[in-house]
Amino acid sequence: MRERFILQGLVMLIAFTLSLATPFKAHAQSGQKERITIMVKQKPLEEVLKKLSKEYNYQLFYNNSLVKGIRVSVSIQKAGINQTMDVLLAGTGLQYSIKEKTIVITTIPSRNTAKEKKLLSGHVVDKEGRAIPGVNIFTGDKTQGAVSDIDGNFAFASPLKHGTLLNFTSIGMKPQHIVYGGESTLKIVMVEDVNELEAVVVTGVVNKKRESFTGSASTFTADELKAVGTQNVISSLKTLDPAFNVLESGEFGSDPNRMPDIEIRGKSSLISTRDELAEDPNQPLFILDGFESSLEAIYNLDMNRVASITILKDAASTAIYGSKASNGVVVVETVRPKSGKLHLTYNGSANISWADLSSYNLMNASEKLRFEQMVGRYTSSTPSQQIELDQLYNNKLADVARGVDTYWLAEPLRTGINHRHSLYAEGGEGAFQFGLGLSYNGITGVMKESKRDNLSGNIDLTYRLNKLQFVNKFSMDNTASGNPIVGFSEYAGANPYYMKYNENGEVERWLEYNDYVEAGNPLYNAAQNSYNKGKSLSISDKFIMEYTPIAAMKIRARFGITHTNSNTEAFTSPLDSDYSKVDFTKRGSYNYGETESNKYEGELTVTYGKTFNKAHLVNIAAGGYLSQLDSKSHGYAAVGFPVGDFTLPSFANGYPDNGSPSYYENTSRSVSAYAIGNYAFNNRYLLDFSYRVNGSSVFGTDKHYIGTWAVGLAWNLHNEKFVSDNIDGISMFKIRASIGNPGNQNFSSSSTITTFRYNFNSFNYFGMTTSLAQLGNPDLEWQTTIDRNIGFDITILNDRLTLTGDYYYKTTDPLLIGIDMPASTGATGNIIYKNFGKQTTKGFNAQATYYIIRQMDKRFWWSVRGTLRHGSSELNGIGNRLESFNTSGREGDQNGQNKSTKRYFDGADPDAIWAVRSAGIDPATGREIFIKKNGELTYDFSYDDEVIIGSSRPKVEGVLGSSFSWKGFSMNFDFRYRMGGYSFNSVLYNKVENITTSQLKYNQDKRALYDRWQKPGDIAKFKNIADSQSTPMSSRFVQKDNTLTLESLRVGYEFKPEIARKVGVSSLRLNAYMNDIFRISSIKQERGTSYPFSRSVSFNLSLTL
């Protein structure tokens, strides 16, 4: 029912769009009947012709050199177009021809020229003088054409008529329109078109024109990415594309060393389980310059190196990556060096960030002390204890009375001053070009001791030899990170009636230490010589060789190798308060872990593309790919350190109890062969087909290989005569559909292999014993997804309005799920991967951009835009096989903590929030009243009455923004909205209720004091303030989560070239950014509990020498 409604909505939207565009054609037709009035005196002819084109809707084509320097004085009133052109061109030596609304102006040929019949040939180059192969050259009536070869040369097979209009087009270049004046040779210089780059879909294997592409994809240029921010490309993409979803972490906030969790159009795997070396199973595939890459490499990538990023979303667009593409593909292309004299480009930015604590609602000293008194902390039935408790209370009351009210949240925080610098040198002549880059990004986190310093360099080399081209890209990336040893939650939990320092100004170890409370001082722990740091190094070299035997064919071989090494090192001082009750021989700890990997990739691809009989465009590609990933990790822990500067592991007393060094090794291999076909008839009817045979060692011995396929269809309505003849100003109107079965390989090869561990603490006569570590499943099948998509791309009103929409329906069957191993295996606590169940994910994404003002030639425009996404999922076929997850969600861990509202049942959404419905708090008793499934009210809680309260995934989410540019000045802003979702408010559950006696040593939310029931008759949201018993998870703690955030604001100015040259540079640009400045939410809960969120202001300088 919902799908039918969505499809009807798409049809209505298309019909409405046509109704918007249709009146413009009627205006053009009425314009043909208008009489022309022009009155000018000594005005440049070119200016008069532009006015004629703009005001009377004529298309004029001429060579600028023909009209340069000609001035005219005319007085024309209510004349026809022929009479007007006769008067304008009289005495200029020029002539014209008219066909409908198109006018071509040429020189009047001499008699000898008119009789000569010449064959035109020429050469096409870019502005650096490099040959451009594959340029399409057609006459205005498309009766003759040619294509430039590998050296940029072209030739027509038959003579051209004097005055013929020639159109030159090439992917990524601005089209050129030349009027043939009888020349025998032409040299055409084409320039890059930034807007045209968006009309090219870069798949990482082959590039396709968007007009002939049937898949769902979005392409963003470097300028579009930088318009949002300069932090990293991930932050920019989440604003620009509705399908690209960065999941917000309510725990880790703005931690610079925390990699984000990313989804493209929902999850394809049920449970996001990570092993030691595998990625998130729901993470998209990242491609950097044609090679697979990691999320961290993309996160660290210098934005100034990026040329464009393409997000491939549906089966037709991702099919080339087969078994790795079910989560979508992000293709990143870096800039290529330009030939010519040496160019130096510098980009520098400074960023100021500060913590966002607006979500915290903690008690002050007076409130917390009063709350403790009301809940009975200072009450005892034993007289002697009551005397002690009275003394404790009176001492704290005296401190509060004299003004003690410590704001602990500010103690671990600082203002982060960050800076990024990038330098790129490029140049070269003829066949050789080079590029050298160096960048540094120093991130100072808003928490003390938190940092991320990244230093990277790259060398790009290009060499062309006849029909061969060699490209080598070398890059190195080095990162050093630091993390605070004391988490932010420890400061948030410190009571405000404690003093930071004693009377002597010293930081004491304990804030309170007696028979009732042991509260450590986070400042004391932070002042010790503890540390938590890490380092990583990545070195990559990519070699590409391309051979172009003919203009229509290209053979490409690629080989890449990537080495990564990372380690983490953490030391906790023996003086830390956590060790107060630990044996002195085991106080202090040291933990070390190191991971190393080497990845080898090779690929061979052959592509062929040609147009037959001017109507049949055929593109085919075939190739093979192979890779191997060798990974290993090892680590150990040590305990028992002496007090002092003895932080090295050599000072340790030994390993922890039952502890020993660990070692893990994994090798995975994959191989594949693929074929891709694309057909277009008259650029109206489009067909894409691909098939790929994939082999991987990740899956079972009998399931190593699988075939993945995709089919895409599209209809370019804008190229249909019945549309183009009746609708003016339409550039694109495409309807497309696709279906395919991409797969997912983001799993470890240990899933299929049974492994054992050595027990170092268990020896016998024969040596060390072993135990089962991981039970493998040799019958494990591939996880594939049937991905269906229908969408449209519309650009109308002379490129003022752009609409894009997609509806998707994905079915993953079977799922690959890790379940708890039975106790009988002897490996309890571990999991085994099995295939069962299926997940259906469906939803839609939409984007719209409208130019209120669009005068690109004057660099003057104003646009508004909006994005929207909606999605949901449903599970089936799992039965009761995930009941252990449901049980652990209800009961929590062995301490009753870490409970969850997630449940896994057939017919349910995995993002659903499950809880027992609540009727609220009984005003008479202060107890909670629950609603049973049959609607009855009861005081007794039962998990049997659990129902779905809502979904953590919002019904709609997107961005609303606007961009403005006038001459050199520009600005843009983007608001993110989120509506219709629900969230379990853990603050209400843990800091308003469920506050046990032991938890009173921590500060709590103000609502625990003001909003809880206190006496009969109170209308309260929360239960009796004196009730310290555990509260079950009910619907009282589930709240609507609607938010509005100012995600990005930018103001910039680009100086005119003549001004830039005065300061010794060829270009100069300044930008200022503000990110995440404010947030409005319908739910009040703490965000960033382990690491706070932040707000930032940035300044950027870009110049080219």
PDB file of N, CA and C in Angstrom, residues 2-18 734-736 790-793 803-808 844-846:
ATOM      1  N   ARG A   2       1.921   1.233   0.892  1.00  0.00           N
ATOM      2  CA  ARG A   2       2.799   2.380   0.968  1.00  0.00           C
ATOM      3  C   ARG A   2       3.589   2.556  -0.325  1.00  0.00           C
ATOM      4  N   GLU A   3       4.011   1.404  -0.937  1.00  0.00           N
ATOM      5  CA  GLU A   3       4.770   1.498  -2.173  1.00  0.00           C
ATOM      6  C   GLU A   3       3.919   2.100  -3.284  1.00  0.00           C
ATOM      7  N   ARG A   4       2.646   1.711  -3.348  1.00  0.00           N
ATOM      8  CA  ARG A   4       1.756   2.265  -4.370  1.00  0.00           C
ATOM      9  C   ARG A   4       1.597   3.768  -4.168  1.00  0.00           C
ATOM     10  N   PHE A   5       1.478   4.182  -2.910  1.00  0.00           N
ATOM     11  CA  PHE A   5       1.344   5.606  -2.615  1.00  0.00           C
ATOM     12  C   PHE A   5       2.594   6.376  -3.063  1.00  0.00           C
ATOM     13  N   ILE A   6       3.778   5.780  -2.808  1.00  0.00           N
ATOM     14  CA  ILE A   6       5.017   6.450  -3.195  1.00  0.00           C
ATOM     15  C   ILE A   6       5.130   6.563  -4.704  1.00  0.00           C
ATOM     16  N   LEU A   7       4.790   5.474  -5.429  1.00  0.00           N
ATOM     17  CA  LEU A   7       4.862   5.510  -6.887  1.00  0.00           C
ATOM     18  C   LEU A   7       3.870   6.522  -7.453  1.00  0.00           C
ATOM     19  N   GLN A   8       2.667   6.589  -6.845  1.00  0.00           N
ATOM     20  CA  GLN A   8       1.705   7.593  -7.297  1.00  0.00           C
ATOM     21  C   GLN A   8       2.241   8.992  -7.046  1.00  0.00           C
ATOM     22  N   GLY A   9       2.932   9.148  -5.931  1.00  0.00           N
ATOM     23  CA  GLY A   9       3.518  10.450  -5.639  1.00  0.00           C
ATOM     24  C   GLY A   9       4.576  10.848  -6.650  1.00  0.00           C
ATOM     25  N   LEU A  10       5.403   9.872  -7.085  1.00  0.00           N
ATOM     26  CA  LEU A  10       6.424  10.163  -8.094  1.00  0.00           C
ATOM     27  C   LEU A  10       5.775  10.599  -9.405  1.00  0.00           C
ATOM     28  N   VAL A  11       4.705   9.893  -9.811  1.00  0.00           N
ATOM     29  CA  VAL A  11       4.011  10.256 -11.047  1.00  0.00           C
ATOM     30  C   VAL A  11       3.428  11.665 -10.952  1.00  0.00           C
ATOM     31  N   MET A  12       2.834  11.982  -9.796  1.00  0.00           N
ATOM     32  CA  MET A  12       2.246  13.310  -9.613  1.00  0.00           C
ATOM     33  C   MET A  12       3.326  14.387  -9.630  1.00  0.00           C
ATOM     34  N   LEU A  13       4.500  14.081  -9.033  1.00  0.00           N
ATOM     35  CA  LEU A  13       5.592  15.042  -9.040  1.00  0.00           C
ATOM     36  C   LEU A  13       6.083  15.316 -10.453  1.00  0.00           C
ATOM     37  N   ILE A  14       6.207  14.265 -11.267  1.00  0.00           N
ATOM     38  CA  ILE A  14       6.646  14.444 -12.641  1.00  0.00           C
ATOM     39  C   ILE A  14       5.622  15.260 -13.426  1.00  0.00           C
ATOM     40  N   ALA A  15       4.342  14.952 -13.219  1.00  0.00           N
ATOM     41  CA  ALA A  15       3.293  15.706 -13.911  1.00  0.00           C
ATOM     42  C   ALA A  15       3.306  17.169 -13.499  1.00  0.00           C
ATOM     43  N   PHE A  16       3.514  17.407 -12.196  1.00  0.00           N
ATOM     44  CA  PHE A  16       3.561  18.784 -11.716  1.00  0.00           C
ATOM     45  C   PHE A  16       4.761  19.528 -12.304  1.00  0.00           C
ATOM     46  N   THR A  17       5.901  18.814 -12.409  1.00  0.00           N
ATOM     47  CA  THR A  17       7.089  19.433 -12.989  1.00  0.00           C
ATOM     48  C   THR A  17       6.851  19.823 -14.442  1.00  0.00           C
ATOM     49  N   LEU A  18       6.189  18.948 -15.201  1.00  0.00           N
ATOM     50  CA  LEU A  18       5.858  19.273 -16.589  1.00  0.00           C
ATOM     51  C   LEU A  18       4.945  20.483 -16.662  1.00  0.00           C
ATOM     52  N   LYS A 734      14.919  12.519 -17.075  1.00  0.00           N
ATOM     53  CA  LYS A 734      15.227  11.095 -17.198  1.00  0.00           C
ATOM     54  C   LYS A 734      14.444  10.292 -16.168  1.00  0.00           C
ATOM     55  N   ILE A 735      13.881   9.190 -16.622  1.00  0.00           N
ATOM     56  CA  ILE A 735      13.265   8.208 -15.739  1.00  0.00           C
ATOM     57  C   ILE A 735      14.107   6.942 -15.824  1.00  0.00           C
ATOM     58  N   ARG A 736      14.456   6.366 -14.687  1.00  0.00           N
ATOM     59  CA  ARG A 736      15.358   5.212 -14.685  1.00  0.00           C
ATOM     60  C   ARG A 736      14.905   4.160 -13.685  1.00  0.00           C
ATOM     61  N   ILE A 790      13.957   2.784  -8.514  1.00  0.00           N
ATOM     62  CA  ILE A 790      13.316   3.561  -9.561  1.00  0.00           C
ATOM     63  C   ILE A 790      13.502   5.023  -9.211  1.00  0.00           C
ATOM     64  N   GLY A 791      13.864   5.830 -10.197  1.00  0.00           N
ATOM     65  CA  GLY A 791      14.154   7.224  -9.905  1.00  0.00           C
ATOM     66  C   GLY A 791      14.025   8.118 -11.106  1.00  0.00           C
ATOM     67  N   PHE A 792      14.264   9.392 -10.875  1.00  0.00           N
ATOM     68  CA  PHE A 792      14.190  10.379 -11.953  1.00  0.00           C
ATOM     69  C   PHE A 792      15.218  11.476 -11.704  1.00  0.00           C
ATOM     70  N   ASP A 793      15.668  12.090 -12.808  1.00  0.00           N
ATOM     71  CA  ASP A 793      16.554  13.257 -12.781  1.00  0.00           C
ATOM     72  C   ASP A 793      15.943  14.310 -13.694  1.00  0.00           C
ATOM     73  N   LEU A 803      15.679  18.513  -9.946  1.00  0.00           N
ATOM     74  CA  LEU A 803      15.009  17.571  -9.046  1.00  0.00           C
ATOM     75  C   LEU A 803      15.590  16.178  -9.261  1.00  0.00           C
ATOM     76  N   THR A 804      15.859  15.491  -8.178  1.00  0.00           N
ATOM     77  CA  THR A 804      16.334  14.101  -8.233  1.00  0.00           C
ATOM     78  C   THR A 804      15.606  13.314  -7.160  1.00  0.00           C
ATOM     79  N   GLY A 805      15.115  12.137  -7.530  1.00  0.00           N
ATOM     80  CA  GLY A 805      14.428  11.301  -6.561  1.00  0.00           C
ATOM     81  C   GLY A 805      14.682   9.829  -6.816  1.00  0.00           C
ATOM     82  N   ASP A 806      14.715   9.036  -5.758  1.00  0.00           N
ATOM     83  CA  ASP A 806      14.923   7.600  -5.855  1.00  0.00           C
ATOM     84  C   ASP A 806      14.056   6.885  -4.830  1.00  0.00           C
ATOM     85  N   TYR A 807      13.413   5.815  -5.267  1.00  0.00           N
ATOM     86  CA  TYR A 807      12.722   4.892  -4.362  1.00  0.00           C
ATOM     87  C   TYR A 807      13.439   3.552  -4.466  1.00  0.00           C
ATOM     88  N   TYR A 808      13.832   2.986  -3.319  1.00  0.00           N
ATOM     89  CA  TYR A 808      14.581   1.734  -3.330  1.00  0.00           C
ATOM     90  C   TYR A 808      13.887   0.687  -2.470  1.00  0.00           C
ATOM     91  N   PHE A 844      13.040   6.191   0.367  1.00  0.00           N
ATOM     92  CA  PHE A 844      13.255   7.077  -0.769  1.00  0.00           C
ATOM     93  C   PHE A 844      14.130   8.257  -0.344  1.00  0.00           C
ATOM     94  N   ASN A 845      14.852   8.795  -1.330  1.00  0.00           N
ATOM     95  CA  ASN A 845      15.676   9.991  -1.170  1.00  0.00           C
ATOM     96  C   ASN A 845      15.261  10.989  -2.236  1.00  0.00           C
ATOM     97  N   ALA A 846      15.326  12.268  -1.913  1.00  0.00           N
ATOM     98  CA  ALA A 846      14.970  13.298  -2.873  1.00  0.00           C
ATOM     99  C   ALA A 846      15.840  14.530  -2.643  1.00  0.00           C
TER     100      ALA A 846
END
